[in-house]
CSV table of C-alpha atoms in Angstrom, one decimal:
chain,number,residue,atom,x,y,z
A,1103,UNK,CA,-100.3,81.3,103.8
A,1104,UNK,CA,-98.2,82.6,106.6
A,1105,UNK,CA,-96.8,80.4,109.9
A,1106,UNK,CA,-97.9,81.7,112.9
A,1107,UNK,CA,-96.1,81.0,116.4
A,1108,UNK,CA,-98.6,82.2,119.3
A,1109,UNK,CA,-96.6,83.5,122.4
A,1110,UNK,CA,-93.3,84.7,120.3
A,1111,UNK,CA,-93.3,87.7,121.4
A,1112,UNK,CA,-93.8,86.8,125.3
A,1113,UNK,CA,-91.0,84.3,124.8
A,1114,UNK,CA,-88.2,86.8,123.4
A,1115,UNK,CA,-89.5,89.1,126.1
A,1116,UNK,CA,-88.7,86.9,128.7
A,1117,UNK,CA,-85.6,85.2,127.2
A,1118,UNK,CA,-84.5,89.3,127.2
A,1119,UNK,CA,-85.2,89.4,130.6
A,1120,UNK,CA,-82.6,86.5,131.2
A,1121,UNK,CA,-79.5,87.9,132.0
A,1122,UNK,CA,-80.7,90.3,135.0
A,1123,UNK,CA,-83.1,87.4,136.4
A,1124,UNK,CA,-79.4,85.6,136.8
A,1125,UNK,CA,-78.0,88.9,138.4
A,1126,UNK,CA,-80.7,89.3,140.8
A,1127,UNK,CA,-80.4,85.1,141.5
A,1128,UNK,CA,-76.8,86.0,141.6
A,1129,UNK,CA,-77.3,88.6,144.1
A,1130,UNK,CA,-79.6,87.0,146.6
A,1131,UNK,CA,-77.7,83.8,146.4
A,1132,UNK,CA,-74.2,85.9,147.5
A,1133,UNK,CA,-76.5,88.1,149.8
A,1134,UNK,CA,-77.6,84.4,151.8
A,1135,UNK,CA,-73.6,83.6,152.1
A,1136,UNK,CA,-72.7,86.5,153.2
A,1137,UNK,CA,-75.7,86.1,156.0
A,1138,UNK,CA,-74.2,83.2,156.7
A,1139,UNK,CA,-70.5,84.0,157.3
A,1140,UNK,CA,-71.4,87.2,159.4
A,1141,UNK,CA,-73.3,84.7,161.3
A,1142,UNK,CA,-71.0,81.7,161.6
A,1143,UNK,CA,-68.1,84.7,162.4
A,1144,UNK,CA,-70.7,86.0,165.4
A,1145,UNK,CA,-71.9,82.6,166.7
A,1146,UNK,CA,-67.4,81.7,166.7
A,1147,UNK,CA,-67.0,85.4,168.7
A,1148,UNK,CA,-69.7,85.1,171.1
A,1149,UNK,CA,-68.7,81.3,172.2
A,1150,UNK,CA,-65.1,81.7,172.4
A,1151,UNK,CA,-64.6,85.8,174.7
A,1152,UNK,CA,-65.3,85.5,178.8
A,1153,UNK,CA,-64.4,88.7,179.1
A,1154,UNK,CA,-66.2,91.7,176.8
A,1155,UNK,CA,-69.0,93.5,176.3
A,1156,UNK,CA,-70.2,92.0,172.3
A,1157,UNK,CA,-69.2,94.9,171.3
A,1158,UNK,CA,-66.2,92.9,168.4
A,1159,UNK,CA,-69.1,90.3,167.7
A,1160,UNK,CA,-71.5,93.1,167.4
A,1161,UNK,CA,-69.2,95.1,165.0
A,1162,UNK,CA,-69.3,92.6,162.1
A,1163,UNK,CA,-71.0,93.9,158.4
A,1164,UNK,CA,-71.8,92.5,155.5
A,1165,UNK,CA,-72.7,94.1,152.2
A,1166,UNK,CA,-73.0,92.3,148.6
A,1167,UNK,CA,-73.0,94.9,145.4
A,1168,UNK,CA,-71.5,94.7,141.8
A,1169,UNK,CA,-67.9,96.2,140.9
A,1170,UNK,CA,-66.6,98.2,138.8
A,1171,UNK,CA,-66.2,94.5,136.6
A,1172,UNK,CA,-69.7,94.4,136.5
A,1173,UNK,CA,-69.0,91.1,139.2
A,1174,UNK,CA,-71.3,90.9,142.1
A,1175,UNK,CA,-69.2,90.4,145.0
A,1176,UNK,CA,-70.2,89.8,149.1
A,1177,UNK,CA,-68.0,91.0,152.0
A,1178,UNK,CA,-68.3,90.4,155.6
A,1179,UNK,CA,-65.8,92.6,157.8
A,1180,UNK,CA,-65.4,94.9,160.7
A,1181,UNK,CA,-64.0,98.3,161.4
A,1182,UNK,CA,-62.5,97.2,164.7
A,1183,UNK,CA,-59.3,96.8,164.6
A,1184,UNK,CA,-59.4,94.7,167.7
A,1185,UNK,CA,-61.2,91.8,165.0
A,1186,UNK,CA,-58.0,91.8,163.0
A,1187,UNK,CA,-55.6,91.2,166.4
A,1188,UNK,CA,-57.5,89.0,167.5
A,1189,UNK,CA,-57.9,86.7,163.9
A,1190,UNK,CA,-54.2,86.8,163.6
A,1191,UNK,CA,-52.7,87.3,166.8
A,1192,UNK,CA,-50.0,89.8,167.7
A,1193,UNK,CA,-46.7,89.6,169.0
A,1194,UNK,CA,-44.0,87.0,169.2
A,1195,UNK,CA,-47.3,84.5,170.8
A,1196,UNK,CA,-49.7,85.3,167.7
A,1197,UNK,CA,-47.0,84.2,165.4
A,1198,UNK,CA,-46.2,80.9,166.8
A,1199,UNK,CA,-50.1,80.3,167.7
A,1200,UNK,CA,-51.7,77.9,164.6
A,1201,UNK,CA,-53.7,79.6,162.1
A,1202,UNK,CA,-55.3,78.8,159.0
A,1203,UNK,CA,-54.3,82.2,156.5
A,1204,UNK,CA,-55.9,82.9,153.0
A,1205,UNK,CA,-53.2,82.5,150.2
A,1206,UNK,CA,-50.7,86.2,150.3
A,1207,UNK,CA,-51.8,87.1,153.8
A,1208,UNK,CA,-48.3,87.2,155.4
A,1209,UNK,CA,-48.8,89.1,158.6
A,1210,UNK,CA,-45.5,90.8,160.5
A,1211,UNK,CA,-45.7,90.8,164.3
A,1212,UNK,CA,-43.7,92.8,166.9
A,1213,UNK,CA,-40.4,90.7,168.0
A,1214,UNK,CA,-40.3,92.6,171.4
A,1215,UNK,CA,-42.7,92.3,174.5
A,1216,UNK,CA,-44.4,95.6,175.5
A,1217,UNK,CA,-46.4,97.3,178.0
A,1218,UNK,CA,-50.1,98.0,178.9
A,1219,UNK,CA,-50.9,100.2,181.6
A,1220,UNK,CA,-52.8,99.0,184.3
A,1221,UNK,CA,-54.9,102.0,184.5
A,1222,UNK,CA,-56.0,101.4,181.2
A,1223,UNK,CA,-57.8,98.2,181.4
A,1224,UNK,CA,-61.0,97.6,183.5
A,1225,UNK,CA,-60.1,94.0,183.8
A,1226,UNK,CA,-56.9,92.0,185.8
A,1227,UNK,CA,-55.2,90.7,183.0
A,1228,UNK,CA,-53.0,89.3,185.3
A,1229,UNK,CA,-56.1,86.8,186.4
A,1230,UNK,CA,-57.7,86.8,183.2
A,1231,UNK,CA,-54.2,86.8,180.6
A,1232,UNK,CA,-51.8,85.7,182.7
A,1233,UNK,CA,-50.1,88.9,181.6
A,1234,UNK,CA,-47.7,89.3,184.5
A,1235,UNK,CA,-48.3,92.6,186.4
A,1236,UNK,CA,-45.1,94.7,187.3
A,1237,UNK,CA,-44.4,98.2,189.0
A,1238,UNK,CA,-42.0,100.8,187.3
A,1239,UNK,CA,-41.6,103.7,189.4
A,1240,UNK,CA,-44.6,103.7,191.3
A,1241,UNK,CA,-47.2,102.8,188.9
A,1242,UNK,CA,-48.4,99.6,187.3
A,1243,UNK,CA,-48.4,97.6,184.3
A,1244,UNK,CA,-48.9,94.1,182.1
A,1245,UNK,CA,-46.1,92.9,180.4
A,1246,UNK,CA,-47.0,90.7,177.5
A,1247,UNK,CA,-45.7,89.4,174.6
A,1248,UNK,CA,-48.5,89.0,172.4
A,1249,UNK,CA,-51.9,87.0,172.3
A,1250,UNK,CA,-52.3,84.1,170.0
A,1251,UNK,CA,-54.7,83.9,167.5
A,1252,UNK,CA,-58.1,83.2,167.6
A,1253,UNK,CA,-59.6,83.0,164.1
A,1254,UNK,CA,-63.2,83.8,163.6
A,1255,UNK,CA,-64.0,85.0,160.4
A,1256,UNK,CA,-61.9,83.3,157.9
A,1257,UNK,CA,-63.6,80.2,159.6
A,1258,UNK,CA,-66.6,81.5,159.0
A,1259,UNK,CA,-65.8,82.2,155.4
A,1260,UNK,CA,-64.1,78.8,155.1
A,1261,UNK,CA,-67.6,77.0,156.4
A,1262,UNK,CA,-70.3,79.6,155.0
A,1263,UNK,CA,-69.1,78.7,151.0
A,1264,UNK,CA,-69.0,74.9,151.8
A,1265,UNK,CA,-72.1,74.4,149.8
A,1266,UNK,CA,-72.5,77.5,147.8
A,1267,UNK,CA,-72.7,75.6,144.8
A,1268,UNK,CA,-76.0,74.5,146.1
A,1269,UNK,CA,-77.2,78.0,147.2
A,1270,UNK,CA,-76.5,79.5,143.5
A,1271,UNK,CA,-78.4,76.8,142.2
A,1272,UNK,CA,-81.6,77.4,144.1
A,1273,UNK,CA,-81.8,80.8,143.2
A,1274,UNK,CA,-81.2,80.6,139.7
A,1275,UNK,CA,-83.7,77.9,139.2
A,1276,UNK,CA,-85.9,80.0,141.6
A,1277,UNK,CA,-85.9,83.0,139.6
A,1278,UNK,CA,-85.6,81.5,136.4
A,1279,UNK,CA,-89.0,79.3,136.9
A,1280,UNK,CA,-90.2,82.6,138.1
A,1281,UNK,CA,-89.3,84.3,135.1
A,1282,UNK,CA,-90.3,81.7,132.6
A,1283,UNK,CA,-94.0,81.2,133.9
């Protein structure tokens, strides 16, 4: 006389099906974060410019996908270069201008002031900047020496994985109660 288990079977299917339940959990989970940042990083842009047009706050992405490591990994960034000025500062002011960095980001800023063209702005930034406004032969222009920072997105970052502990949990207990009915 044999021993007989009833539901074997279903249980080594599902126990199979294990490791990509915790991938997908994995996923969604890191997919919610990187919701999160984008919108932290949008909510910091939209509160803190007078002056533009949403296009920066509008220009921030997210994307979560698995590496070549087989690691799934979230990112939240932009293309507009005007993002990264603007997180770090430039010039001799965005140096000397507090920031919170990420460990090995050691940005190099210009020493010397330069010039903008005041035909090339639609805005005073004389009024606006404080940039002072000055006329070389004939034609006009801001003088600056840089803008100081004014961090968004590694803020963002810094707040959106406070409780991602939390957020992993509830999608792996999610999916594995779903898995395990």
């Amino acid at each position: 006389m044999g021993v007989q288990i009833k539901g074997l079977d279903s249980l080594n299917s599902k126990l199979k099906r294990i490791p990509k339940t915790l991938e997908n959990a994995t996923w969604d989970a890191t997919f919610e974060i990187t919701e999160e940042v984008q919108s932290r990083a949008t909510a910091k842009l939209q509160s803190s410019i007078k002056h533009g047009s949403g296009e920066l706050a509008g220009s921030l992405k997210n994307e979560v996908l698995v590496n070549k490591n087989g690691h799934v990994v979230g990112r939240v960034w932009s293309d507009n270069p005007n993002l990264l000025f603007r997180e770090l500062g430039t010039g001799q002011v965005g140096e000397n201008s507090p920031k919170d960095l990420p460990e090995g980001i050691n940005p190099v800023y210009t020493q010397t002031p330069w010039f903008i063209p005041a035909d090339a702005v639609d805005v005073d930034l004389e009024a606006v900047y404080g940039m002072v406004k000055i006329n070389i032969q004939g034609k006009d222009y801001y003088r600056t020496n840089g803008q100081p920072a004014r961090p968004s997105l590694y803020p963002a970052l810094k707040e959106g994985v406070e409780n991602y502990e939390e957020v992993y949990k509830k999608y792996v207990k999610q999916g594995l109660r779903e898995e395990l009915k």
